[in-house]
PDB file of C-alpha atoms in Angstrom:
ATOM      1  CA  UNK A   1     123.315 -50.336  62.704  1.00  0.00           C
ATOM      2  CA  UNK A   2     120.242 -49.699  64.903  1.00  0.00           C
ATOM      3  CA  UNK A   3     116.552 -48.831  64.045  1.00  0.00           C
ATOM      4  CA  UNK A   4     114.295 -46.022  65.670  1.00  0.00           C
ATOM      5  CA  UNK A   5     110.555 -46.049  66.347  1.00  0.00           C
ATOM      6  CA  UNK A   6     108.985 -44.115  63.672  1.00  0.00           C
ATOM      7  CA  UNK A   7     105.571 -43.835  64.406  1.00  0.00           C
ATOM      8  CA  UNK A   8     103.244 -46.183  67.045  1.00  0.00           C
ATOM      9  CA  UNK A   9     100.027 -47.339  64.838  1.00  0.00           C
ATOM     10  CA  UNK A  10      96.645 -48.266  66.322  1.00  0.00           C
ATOM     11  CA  UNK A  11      94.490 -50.781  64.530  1.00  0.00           C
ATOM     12  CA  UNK A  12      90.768 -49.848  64.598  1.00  0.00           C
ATOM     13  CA  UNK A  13      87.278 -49.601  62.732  1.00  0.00           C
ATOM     14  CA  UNK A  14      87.328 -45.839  62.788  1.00  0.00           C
ATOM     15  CA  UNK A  15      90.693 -44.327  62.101  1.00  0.00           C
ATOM     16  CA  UNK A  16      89.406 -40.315  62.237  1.00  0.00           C
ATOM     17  CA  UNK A  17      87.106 -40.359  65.158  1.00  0.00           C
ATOM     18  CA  UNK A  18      89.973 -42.630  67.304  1.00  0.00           C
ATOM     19  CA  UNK A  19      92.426 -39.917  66.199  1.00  0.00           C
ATOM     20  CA  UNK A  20      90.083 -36.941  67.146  1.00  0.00           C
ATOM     21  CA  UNK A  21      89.732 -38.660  70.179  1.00  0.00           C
ATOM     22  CA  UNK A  22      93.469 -39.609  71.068  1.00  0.00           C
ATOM     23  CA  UNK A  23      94.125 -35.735  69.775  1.00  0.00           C
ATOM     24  CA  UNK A  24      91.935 -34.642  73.164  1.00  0.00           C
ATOM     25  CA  UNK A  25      93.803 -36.727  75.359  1.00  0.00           C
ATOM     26  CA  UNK A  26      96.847 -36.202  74.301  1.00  0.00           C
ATOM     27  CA  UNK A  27      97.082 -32.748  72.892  1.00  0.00           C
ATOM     28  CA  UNK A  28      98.454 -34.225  69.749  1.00  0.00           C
ATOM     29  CA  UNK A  29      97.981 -32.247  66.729  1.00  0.00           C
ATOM     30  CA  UNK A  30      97.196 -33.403  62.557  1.00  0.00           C
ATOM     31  CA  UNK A  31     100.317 -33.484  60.392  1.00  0.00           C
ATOM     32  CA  UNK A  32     100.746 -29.731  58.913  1.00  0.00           C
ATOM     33  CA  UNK A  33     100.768 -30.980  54.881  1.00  0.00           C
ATOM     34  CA  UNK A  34      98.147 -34.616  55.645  1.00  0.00           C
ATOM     35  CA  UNK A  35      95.114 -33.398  57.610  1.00  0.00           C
ATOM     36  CA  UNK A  36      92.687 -36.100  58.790  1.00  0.00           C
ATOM     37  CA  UNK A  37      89.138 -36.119  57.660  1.00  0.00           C
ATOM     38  CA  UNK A  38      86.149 -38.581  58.043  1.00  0.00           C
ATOM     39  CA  UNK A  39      86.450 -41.686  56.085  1.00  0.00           C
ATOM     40  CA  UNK A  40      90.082 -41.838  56.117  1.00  0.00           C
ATOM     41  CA  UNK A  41      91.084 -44.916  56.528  1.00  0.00           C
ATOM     42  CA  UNK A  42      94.313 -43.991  58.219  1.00  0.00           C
ATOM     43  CA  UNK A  43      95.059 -41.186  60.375  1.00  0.00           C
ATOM     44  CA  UNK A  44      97.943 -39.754  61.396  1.00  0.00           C
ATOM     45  CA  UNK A  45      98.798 -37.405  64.610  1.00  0.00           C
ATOM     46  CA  UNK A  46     101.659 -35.967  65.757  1.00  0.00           C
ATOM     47  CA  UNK A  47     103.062 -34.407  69.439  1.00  0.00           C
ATOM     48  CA  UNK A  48     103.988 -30.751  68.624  1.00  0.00           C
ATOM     49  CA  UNK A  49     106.781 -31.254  70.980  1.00  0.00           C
ATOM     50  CA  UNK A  50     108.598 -34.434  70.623  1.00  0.00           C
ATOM     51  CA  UNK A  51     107.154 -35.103  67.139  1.00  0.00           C
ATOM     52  CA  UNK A  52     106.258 -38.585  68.251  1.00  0.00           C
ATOM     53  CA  UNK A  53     103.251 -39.824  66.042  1.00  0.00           C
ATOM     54  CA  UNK A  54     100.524 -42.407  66.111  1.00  0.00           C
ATOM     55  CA  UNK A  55      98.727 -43.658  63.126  1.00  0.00           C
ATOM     56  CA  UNK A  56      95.727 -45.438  63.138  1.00  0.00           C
ATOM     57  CA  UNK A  57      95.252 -47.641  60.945  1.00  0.00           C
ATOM     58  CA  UNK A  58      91.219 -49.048  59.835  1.00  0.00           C
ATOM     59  CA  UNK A  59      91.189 -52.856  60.037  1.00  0.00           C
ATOM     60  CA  UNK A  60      88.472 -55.195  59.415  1.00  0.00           C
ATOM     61  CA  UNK A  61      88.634 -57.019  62.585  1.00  0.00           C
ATOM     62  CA  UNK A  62      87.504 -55.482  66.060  1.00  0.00           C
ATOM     63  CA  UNK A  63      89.567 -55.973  69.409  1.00  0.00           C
ATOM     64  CA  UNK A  64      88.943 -59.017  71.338  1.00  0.00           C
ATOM     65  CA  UNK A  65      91.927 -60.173  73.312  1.00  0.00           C
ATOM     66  CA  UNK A  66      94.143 -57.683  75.371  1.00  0.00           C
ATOM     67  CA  UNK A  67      97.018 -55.742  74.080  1.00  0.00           C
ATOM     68  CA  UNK A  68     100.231 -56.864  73.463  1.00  0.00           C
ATOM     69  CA  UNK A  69     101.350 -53.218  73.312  1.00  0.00           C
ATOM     70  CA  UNK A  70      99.783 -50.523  74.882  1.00  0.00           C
ATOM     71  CA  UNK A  71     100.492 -46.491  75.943  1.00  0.00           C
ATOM     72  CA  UNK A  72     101.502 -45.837  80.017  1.00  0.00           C
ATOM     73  CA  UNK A  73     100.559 -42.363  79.940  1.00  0.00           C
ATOM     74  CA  UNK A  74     101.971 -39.163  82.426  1.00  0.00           C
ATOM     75  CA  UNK A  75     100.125 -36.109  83.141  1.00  0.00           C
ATOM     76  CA  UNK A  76     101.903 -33.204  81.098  1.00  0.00           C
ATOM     77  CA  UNK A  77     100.474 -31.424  84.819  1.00  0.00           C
ATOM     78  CA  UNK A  78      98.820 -31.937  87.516  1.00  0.00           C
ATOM     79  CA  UNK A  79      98.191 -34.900  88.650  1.00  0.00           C
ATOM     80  CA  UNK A  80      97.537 -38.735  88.319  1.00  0.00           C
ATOM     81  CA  UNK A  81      93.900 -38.354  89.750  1.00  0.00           C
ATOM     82  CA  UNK A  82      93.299 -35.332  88.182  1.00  0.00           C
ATOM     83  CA  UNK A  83      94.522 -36.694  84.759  1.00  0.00           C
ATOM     84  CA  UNK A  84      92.278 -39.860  85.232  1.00  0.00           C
ATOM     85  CA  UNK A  85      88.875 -37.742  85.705  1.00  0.00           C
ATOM     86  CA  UNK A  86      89.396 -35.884  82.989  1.00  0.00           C
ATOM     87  CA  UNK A  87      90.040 -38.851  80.565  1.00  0.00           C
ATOM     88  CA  UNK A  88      87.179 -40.596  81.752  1.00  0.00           C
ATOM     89  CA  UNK A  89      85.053 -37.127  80.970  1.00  0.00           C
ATOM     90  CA  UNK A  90      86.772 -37.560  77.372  1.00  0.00           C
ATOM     91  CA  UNK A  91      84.536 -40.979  77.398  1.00  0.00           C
ATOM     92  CA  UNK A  92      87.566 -43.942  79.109  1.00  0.00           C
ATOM     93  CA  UNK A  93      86.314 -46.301  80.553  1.00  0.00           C
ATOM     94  CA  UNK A  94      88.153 -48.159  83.751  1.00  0.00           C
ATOM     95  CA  UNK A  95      89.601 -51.477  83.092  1.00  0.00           C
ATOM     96  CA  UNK A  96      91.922 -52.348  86.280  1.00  0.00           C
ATOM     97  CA  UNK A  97      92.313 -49.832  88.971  1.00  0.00           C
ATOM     98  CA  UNK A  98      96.459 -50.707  90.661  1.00  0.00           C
ATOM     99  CA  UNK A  99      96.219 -47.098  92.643  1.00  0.00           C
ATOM    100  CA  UNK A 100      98.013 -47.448  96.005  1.00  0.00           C
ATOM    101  CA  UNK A 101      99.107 -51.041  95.002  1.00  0.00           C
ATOM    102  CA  UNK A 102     102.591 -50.212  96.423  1.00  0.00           C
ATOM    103  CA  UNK A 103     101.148 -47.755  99.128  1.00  0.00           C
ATOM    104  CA  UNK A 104      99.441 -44.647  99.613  1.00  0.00           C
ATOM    105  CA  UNK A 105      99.729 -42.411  96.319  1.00  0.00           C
ATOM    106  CA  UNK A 106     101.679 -45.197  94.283  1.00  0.00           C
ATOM    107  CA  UNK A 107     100.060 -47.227  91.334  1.00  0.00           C
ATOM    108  CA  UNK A 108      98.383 -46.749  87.984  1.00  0.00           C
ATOM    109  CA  UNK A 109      94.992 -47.247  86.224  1.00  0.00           C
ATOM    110  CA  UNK A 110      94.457 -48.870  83.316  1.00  0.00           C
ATOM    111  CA  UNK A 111      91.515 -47.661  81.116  1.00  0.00           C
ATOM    112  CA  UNK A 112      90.071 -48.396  77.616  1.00  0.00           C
ATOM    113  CA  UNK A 113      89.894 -46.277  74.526  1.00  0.00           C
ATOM    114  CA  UNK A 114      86.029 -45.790  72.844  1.00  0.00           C
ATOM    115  CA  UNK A 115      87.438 -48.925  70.744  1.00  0.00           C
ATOM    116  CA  UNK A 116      88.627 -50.680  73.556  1.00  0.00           C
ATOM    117  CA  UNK A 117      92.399 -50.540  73.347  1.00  0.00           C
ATOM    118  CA  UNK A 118      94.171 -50.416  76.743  1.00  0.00           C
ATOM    119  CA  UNK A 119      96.339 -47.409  77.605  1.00  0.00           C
ATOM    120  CA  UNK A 120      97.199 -46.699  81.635  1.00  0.00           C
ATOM    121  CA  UNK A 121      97.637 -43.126  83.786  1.00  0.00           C
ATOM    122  CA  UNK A 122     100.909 -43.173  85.771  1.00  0.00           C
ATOM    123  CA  UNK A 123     101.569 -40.203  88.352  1.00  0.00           C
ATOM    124  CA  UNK A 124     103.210 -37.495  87.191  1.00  0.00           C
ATOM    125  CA  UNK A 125     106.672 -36.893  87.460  1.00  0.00           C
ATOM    126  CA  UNK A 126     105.872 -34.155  90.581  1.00  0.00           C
ATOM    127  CA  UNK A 127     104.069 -37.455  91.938  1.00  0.00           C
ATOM    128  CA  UNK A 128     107.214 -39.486  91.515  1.00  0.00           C
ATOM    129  CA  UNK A 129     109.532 -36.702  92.934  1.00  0.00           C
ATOM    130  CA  UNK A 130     107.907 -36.086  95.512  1.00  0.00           C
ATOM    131  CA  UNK A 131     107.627 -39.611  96.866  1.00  0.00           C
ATOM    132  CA  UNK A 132     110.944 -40.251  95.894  1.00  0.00           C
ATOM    133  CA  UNK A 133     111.979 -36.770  97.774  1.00  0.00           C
TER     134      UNK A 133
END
């Protein structure tokens, strides 16, 4: 017997606006029949294509240490650059920049959530393919 993942949750002080705001960045989408709203103190999204969900969950404590766990992240298109300007226009900020820390191209940033909770931006898998080509 084996288990499966069945959702990734997210501790933080504002479960709807961090799920509005992970909903932007990752074109996730409300569950159909449990629709978020302001003051809920969980929220729940879901990928309309895998069906992979995140809940977050409020807690009374705020972040202070970094994650255990956290999201690498691939652009759906485009590309890693590309991907990483337009979450930092969604209001990331830059943690650790590791771009080109292999070489030209290679490498990954890591940014922060409005709450603070690491994710990174890998290249995307035309990136990969083509250096790989």
């Amino acid at each position: 017997m084996t288990s499966f993942v069945s959702h990734t949750s997210v501790d933080c002080a504002d479960a709807y606006e961090l799920s509005q705001w992970w909903k932007q960045l990752l074109g996730y989408v409300d569950i159909e029949d449990d629709p978020n709203e302001p003051g809920d103190e969980e929220c729940a999204i879901r990928d309309p294509d895998s069906g992979h969900e995140i809940l977050f969950i409020e807690v009374p404590e705020s972040k202070t240490v970094k994650n255990r766990i956290h999201f690498d992240l691939r652009p759906r298109s485009g590309d890693r650059d590309a991907e990483i300007e337009r979450v930092l226009a969604l209001g990331a900020r830059e943690v650790e920049d590791h771009r080109g820390i292999h070489g030209p191209g290679t490498g990954w940033l890591v940014l922060a959530d409005p709450e603070g909770n690491e994710f990174c931006i890998l290249r995307s898998e035309a990136e990969v393919a083509a250096a790989d080509g």
